[in-house]
mmCIF file of C-alpha atoms in Angstrom:
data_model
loop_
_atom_site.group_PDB
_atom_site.id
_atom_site.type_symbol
_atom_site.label_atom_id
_atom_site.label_comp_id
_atom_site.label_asym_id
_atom_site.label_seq_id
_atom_site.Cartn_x
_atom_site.Cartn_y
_atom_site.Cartn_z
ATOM 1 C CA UNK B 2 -6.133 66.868 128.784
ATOM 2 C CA UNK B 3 -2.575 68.650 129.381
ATOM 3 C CA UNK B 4 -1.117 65.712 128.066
ATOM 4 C CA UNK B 5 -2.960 65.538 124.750
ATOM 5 C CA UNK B 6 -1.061 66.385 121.888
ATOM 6 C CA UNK B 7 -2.944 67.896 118.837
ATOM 7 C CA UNK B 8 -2.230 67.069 114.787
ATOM 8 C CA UNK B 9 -4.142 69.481 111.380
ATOM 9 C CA UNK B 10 -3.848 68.671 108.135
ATOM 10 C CA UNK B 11 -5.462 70.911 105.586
ATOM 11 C CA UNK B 12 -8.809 72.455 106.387
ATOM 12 C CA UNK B 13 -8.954 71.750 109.846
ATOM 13 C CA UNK B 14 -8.541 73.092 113.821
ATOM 14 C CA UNK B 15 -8.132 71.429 116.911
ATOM 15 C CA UNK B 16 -9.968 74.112 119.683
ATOM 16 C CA UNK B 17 -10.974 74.182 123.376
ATOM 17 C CA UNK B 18 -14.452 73.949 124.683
ATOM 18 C CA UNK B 19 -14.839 73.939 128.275
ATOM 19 C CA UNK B 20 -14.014 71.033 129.888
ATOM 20 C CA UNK B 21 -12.834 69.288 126.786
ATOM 21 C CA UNK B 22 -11.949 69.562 122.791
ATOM 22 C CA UNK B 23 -13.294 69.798 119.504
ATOM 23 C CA UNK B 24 -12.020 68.452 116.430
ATOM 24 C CA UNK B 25 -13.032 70.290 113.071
ATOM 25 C CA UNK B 26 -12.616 69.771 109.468
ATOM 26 C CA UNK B 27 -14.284 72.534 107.193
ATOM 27 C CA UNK B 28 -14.590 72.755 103.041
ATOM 28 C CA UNK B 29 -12.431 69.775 103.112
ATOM 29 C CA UNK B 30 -11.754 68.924 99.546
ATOM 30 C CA UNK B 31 -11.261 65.494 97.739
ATOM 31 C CA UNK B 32 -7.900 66.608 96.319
ATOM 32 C CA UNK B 33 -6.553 67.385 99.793
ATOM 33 C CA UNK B 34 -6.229 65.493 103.565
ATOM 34 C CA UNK B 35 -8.067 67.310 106.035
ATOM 35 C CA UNK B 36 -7.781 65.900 109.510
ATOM 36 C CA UNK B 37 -8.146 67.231 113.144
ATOM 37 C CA UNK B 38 -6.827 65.487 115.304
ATOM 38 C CA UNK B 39 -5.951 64.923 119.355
ATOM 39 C CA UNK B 40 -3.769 62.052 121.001
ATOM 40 C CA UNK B 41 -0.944 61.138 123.714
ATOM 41 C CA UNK B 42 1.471 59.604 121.511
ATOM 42 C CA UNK B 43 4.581 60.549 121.953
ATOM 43 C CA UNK B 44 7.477 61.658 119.260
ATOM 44 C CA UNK B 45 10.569 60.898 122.154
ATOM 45 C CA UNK B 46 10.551 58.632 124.796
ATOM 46 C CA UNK B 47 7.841 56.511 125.567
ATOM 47 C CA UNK B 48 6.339 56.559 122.606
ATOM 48 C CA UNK B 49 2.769 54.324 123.321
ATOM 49 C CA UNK B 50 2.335 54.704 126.446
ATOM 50 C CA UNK B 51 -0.472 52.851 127.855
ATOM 51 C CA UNK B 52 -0.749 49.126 129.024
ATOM 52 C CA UNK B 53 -3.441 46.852 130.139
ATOM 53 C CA UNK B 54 -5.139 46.921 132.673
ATOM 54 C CA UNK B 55 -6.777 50.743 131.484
ATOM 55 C CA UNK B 56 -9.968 52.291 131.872
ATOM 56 C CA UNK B 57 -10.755 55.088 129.260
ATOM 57 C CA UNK B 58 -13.994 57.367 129.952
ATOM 58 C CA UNK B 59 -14.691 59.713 127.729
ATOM 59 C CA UNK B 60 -17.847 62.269 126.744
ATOM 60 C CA UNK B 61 -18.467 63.091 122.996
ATOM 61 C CA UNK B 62 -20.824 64.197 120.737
ATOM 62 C CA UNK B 63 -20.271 64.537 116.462
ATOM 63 C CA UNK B 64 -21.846 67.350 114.184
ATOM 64 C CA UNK B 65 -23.587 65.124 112.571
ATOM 65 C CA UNK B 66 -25.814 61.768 112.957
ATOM 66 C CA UNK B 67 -24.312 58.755 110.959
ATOM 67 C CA UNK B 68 -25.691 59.591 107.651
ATOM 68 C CA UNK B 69 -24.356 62.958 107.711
ATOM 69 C CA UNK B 70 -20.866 61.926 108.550
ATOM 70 C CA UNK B 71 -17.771 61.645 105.289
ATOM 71 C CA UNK B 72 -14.888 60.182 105.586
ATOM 72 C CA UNK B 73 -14.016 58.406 108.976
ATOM 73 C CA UNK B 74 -14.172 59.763 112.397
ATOM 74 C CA UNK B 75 -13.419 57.999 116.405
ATOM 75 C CA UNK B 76 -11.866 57.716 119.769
ATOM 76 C CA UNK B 77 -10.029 55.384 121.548
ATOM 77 C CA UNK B 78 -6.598 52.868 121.681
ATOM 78 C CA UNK B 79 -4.707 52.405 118.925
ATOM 79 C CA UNK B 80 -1.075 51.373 118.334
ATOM 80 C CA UNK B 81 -0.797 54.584 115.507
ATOM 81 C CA UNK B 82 0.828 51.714 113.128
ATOM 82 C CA UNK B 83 2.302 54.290 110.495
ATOM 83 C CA UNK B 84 3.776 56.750 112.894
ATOM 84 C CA UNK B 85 7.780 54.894 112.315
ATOM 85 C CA UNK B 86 8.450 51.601 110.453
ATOM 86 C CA UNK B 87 5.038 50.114 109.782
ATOM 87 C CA UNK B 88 3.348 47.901 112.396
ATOM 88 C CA UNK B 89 0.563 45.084 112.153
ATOM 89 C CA UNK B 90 -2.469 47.467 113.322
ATOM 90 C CA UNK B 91 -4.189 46.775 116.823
ATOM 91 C CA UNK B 92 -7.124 49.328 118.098
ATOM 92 C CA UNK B 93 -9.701 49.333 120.628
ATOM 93 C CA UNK B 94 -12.311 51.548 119.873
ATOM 94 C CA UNK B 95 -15.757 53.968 118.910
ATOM 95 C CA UNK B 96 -15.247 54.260 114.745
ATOM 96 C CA UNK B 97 -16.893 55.658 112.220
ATOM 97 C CA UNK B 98 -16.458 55.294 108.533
ATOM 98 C CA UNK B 99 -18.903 56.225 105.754
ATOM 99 C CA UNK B 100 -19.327 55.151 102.397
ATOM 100 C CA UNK B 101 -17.468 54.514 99.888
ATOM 101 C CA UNK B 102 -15.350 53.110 102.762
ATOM 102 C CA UNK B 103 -15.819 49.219 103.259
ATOM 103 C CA UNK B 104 -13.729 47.530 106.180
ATOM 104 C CA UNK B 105 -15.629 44.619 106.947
ATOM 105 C CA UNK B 106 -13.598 42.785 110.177
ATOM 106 C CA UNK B 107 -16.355 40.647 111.488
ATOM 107 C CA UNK B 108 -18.572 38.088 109.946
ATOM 108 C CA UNK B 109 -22.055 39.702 109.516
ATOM 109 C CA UNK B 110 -21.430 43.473 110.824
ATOM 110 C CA UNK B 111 -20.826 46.138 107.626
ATOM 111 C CA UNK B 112 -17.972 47.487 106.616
ATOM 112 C CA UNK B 113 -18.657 51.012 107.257
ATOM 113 C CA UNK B 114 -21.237 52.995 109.835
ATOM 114 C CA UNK B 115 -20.547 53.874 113.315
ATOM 115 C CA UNK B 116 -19.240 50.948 115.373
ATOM 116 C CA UNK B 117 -17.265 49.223 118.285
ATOM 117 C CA UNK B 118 -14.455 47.626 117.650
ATOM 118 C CA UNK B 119 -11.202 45.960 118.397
ATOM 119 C CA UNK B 120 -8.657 44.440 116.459
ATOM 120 C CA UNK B 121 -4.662 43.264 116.577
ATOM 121 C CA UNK B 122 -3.725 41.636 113.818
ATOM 122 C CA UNK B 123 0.140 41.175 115.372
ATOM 123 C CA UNK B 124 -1.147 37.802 117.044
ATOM 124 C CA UNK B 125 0.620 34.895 116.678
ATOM 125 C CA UNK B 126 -2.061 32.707 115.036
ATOM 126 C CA UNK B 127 -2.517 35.917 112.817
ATOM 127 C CA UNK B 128 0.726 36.378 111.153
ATOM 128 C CA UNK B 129 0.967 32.049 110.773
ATOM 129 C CA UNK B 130 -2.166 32.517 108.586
ATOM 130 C CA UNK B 131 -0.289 35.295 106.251
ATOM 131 C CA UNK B 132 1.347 32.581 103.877
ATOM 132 C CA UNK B 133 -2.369 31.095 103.736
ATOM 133 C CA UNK B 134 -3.206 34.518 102.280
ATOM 134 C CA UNK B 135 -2.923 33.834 98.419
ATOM 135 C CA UNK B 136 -4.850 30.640 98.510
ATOM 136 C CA UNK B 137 -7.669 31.808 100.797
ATOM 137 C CA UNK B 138 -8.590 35.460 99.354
ATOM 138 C CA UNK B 139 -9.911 33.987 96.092
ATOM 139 C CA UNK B 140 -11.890 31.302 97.814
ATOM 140 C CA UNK B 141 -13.409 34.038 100.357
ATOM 141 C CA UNK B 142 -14.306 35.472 96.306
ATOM 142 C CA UNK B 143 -17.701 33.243 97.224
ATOM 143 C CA UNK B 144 -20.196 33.424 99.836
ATOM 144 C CA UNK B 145 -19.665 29.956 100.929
ATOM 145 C CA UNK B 146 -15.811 29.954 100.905
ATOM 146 C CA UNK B 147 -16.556 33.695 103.004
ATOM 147 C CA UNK B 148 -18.380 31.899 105.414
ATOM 148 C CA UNK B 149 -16.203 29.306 105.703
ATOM 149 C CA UNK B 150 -12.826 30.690 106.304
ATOM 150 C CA UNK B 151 -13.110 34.066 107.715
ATOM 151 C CA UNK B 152 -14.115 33.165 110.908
ATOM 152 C CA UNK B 153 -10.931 31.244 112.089
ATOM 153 C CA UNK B 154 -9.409 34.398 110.100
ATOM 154 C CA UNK B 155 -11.401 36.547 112.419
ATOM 155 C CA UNK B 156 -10.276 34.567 115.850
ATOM 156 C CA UNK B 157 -6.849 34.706 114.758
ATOM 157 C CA UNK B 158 -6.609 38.331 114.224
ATOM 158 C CA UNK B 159 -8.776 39.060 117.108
ATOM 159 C CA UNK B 160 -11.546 41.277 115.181
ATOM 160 C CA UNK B 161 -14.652 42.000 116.960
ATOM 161 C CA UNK B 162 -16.831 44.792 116.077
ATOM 162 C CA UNK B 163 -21.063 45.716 116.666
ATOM 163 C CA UNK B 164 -23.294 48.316 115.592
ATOM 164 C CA UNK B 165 -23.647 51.471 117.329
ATOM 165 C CA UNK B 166 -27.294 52.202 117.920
ATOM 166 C CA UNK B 167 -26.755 55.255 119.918
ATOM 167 C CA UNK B 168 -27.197 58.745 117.773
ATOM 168 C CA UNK B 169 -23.625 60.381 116.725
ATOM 169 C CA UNK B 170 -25.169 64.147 117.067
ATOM 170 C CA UNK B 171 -26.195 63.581 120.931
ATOM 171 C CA UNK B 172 -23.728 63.516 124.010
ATOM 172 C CA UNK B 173 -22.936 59.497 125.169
ATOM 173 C CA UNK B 174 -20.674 59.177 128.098
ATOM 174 C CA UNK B 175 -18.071 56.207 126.448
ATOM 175 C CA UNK B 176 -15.746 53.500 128.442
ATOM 176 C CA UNK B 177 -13.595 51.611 127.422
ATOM 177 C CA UNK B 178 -12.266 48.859 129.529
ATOM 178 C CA UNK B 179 -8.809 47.856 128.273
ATOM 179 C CA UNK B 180 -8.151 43.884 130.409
ATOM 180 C CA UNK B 181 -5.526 41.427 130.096
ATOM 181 C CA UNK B 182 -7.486 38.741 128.334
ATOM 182 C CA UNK B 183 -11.118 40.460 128.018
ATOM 183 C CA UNK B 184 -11.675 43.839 127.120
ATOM 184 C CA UNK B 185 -15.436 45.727 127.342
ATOM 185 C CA UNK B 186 -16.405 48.539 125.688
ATOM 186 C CA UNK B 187 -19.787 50.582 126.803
ATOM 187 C CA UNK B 188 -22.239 53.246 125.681
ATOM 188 C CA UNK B 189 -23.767 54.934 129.014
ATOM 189 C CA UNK B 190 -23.358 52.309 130.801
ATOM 190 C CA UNK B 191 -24.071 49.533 129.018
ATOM 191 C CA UNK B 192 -21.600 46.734 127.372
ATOM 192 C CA UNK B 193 -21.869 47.151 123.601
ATOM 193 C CA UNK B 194 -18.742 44.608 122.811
ATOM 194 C CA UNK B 195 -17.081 42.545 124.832
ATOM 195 C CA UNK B 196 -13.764 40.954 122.875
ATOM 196 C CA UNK B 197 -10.122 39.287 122.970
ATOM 197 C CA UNK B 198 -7.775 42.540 124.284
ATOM 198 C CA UNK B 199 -5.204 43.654 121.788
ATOM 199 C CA UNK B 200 -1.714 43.388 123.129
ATOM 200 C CA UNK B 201 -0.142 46.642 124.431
ATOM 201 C CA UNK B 202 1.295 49.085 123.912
ATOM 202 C CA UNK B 203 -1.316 51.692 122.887
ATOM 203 C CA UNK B 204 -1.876 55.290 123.013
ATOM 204 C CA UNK B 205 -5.255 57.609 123.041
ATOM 205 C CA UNK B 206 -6.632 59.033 119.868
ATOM 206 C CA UNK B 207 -9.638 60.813 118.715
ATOM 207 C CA UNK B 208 -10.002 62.535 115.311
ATOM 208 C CA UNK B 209 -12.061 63.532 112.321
ATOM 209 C CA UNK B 210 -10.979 63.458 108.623
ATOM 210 C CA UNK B 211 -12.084 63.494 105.033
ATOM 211 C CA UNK B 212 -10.302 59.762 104.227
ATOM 212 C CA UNK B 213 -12.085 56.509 103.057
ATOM 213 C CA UNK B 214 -10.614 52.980 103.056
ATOM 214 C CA UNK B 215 -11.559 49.833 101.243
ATOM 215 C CA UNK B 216 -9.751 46.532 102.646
ATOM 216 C CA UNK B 217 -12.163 43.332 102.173
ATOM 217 C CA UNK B 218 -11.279 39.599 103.137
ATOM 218 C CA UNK B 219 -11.990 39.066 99.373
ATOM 219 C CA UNK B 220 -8.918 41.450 98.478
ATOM 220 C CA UNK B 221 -10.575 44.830 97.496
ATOM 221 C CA UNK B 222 -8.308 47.445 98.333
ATOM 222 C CA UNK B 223 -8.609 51.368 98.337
ATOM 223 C CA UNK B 224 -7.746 54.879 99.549
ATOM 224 C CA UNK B 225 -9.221 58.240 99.089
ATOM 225 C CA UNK B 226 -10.190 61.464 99.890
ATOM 226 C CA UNK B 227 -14.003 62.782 100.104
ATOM 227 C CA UNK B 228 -15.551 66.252 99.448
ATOM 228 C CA UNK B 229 -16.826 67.683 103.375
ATOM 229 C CA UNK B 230 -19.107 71.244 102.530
ATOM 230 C CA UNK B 231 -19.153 73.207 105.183
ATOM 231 C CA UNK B 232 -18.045 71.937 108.718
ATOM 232 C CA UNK B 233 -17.518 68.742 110.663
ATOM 233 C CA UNK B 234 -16.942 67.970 114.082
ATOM 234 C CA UNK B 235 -16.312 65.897 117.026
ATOM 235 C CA UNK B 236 -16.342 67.205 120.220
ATOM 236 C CA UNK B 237 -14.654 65.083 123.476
ATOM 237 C CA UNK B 238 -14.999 66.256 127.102
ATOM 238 C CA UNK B 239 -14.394 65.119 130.187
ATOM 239 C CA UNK B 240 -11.716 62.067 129.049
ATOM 240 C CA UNK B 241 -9.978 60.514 132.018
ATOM 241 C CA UNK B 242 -7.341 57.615 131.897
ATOM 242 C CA UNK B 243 -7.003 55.455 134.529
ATOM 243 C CA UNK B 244 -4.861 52.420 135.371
#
């Protein structure tokens, strides 16, 4: 992990622990950010530096299980979209948002909860669909004009997300195998979602915070901050990059 870099905001501390890191928020409050926060992005140079083909492996364990959990929490590939001039977001990853949060990027999966995902919404057939956008968020305002249009929305933008079964407060070893076309990612072993591979570059990221976010295909939109008593935590050991 020399390479990691490490981000706080607010209430929160980035420490070691043995062969790996934890990530800590404590007394977070709703009228300030609190995030902890490890990644390999870089400020000069090369500033995503990871590719396809990529294997992430990873060990981690939260404080909490899933219903303990505020704000959102995760690991993985993302293309850290806000970092200069805004970018259309792509991720491939283990995330974790609680309620009020409500991000709902495949047909029949909730919009919050602990979940694989991946997404990259800088696709071709993605940003074609974008003058579409006026005309089809009030028809997706209906369950049957939902079920009609979002999935060609979904292919386009490459969303593909399932449920997490496996308990938050226990120790999973996580992969994540990053393809040119097809992209896995596993749980101990097993394949949990196998999707369309966002587009490179990437870089490594694995935080906890005190944020929610509301973006729906019907056109609900919303930030905030959450109250977090006491302390929260993720802890990631044994994380290993290879191409």
């Amino acid at each position: 992990m020399d390479t990691l870099e490490t981000y706080v905001a607010g209430h929160a501390q980035v420490s070691p622990i043995g062969d790996g890191m934890r990530m800590a928020i404590f007394d977070a409050s709703a009228r300030a950010y609190a995030d902890a926060q490890i990644h390999d992005y870089r400020r000069r140079g090369r500033r995503l530096p990871h590719r396809p083909p990529l294997t992430l492996r990873l060990r981690a364990r939260f404080s909490h299980p899933a219903a303990g959990l505020r704000g959102t929490a995760g690991f993985g590939l993302w293309n850290y979209p806000w970092a200069r001039l805004p970018a259309p977001p792509r991720a491939l990853w283990f995330f974790y948002a609680s309620p009020p949060s409500d991000m709902p990027l495949a047909l029949g999966v909730p919009g919050r909860g602990w979940k694989a995902a991946a997404l990259d919404t800088g696709r071709v057939q993605a940003l074609a669909l974008l003058p579409l956008a006026p005309l089809a968020v009030p028809l997706m305002r209906s369950y049957a004009g939902y079920r009609l249009l979002w999935p060609p929305i979904q292919r386009a933008v490459g969303a593909a997300e399932a449920p997490l079964a496996s308990r938050m407060d226990e120790w999973h070893r996580y992969a994540i195998i990053w393809g040119e076309r097809r992209s896995a990612l596993r749980v101990d072993g097993e394949t949990v979602l196998d999707a369309p591979s966002p587009r490179g570059p990437m870089c490594f990221v694995a935080w906890v915070d005190n944020q929610y976010l509301v973006v729906t295909p019907q056109g609900r939109l919303g930030w905030g901050l959450l109250d977090v008593p006491g302390e929260q935590w993720l802890e990631v050991a044994d994380l290993r990059i290879e191409r």
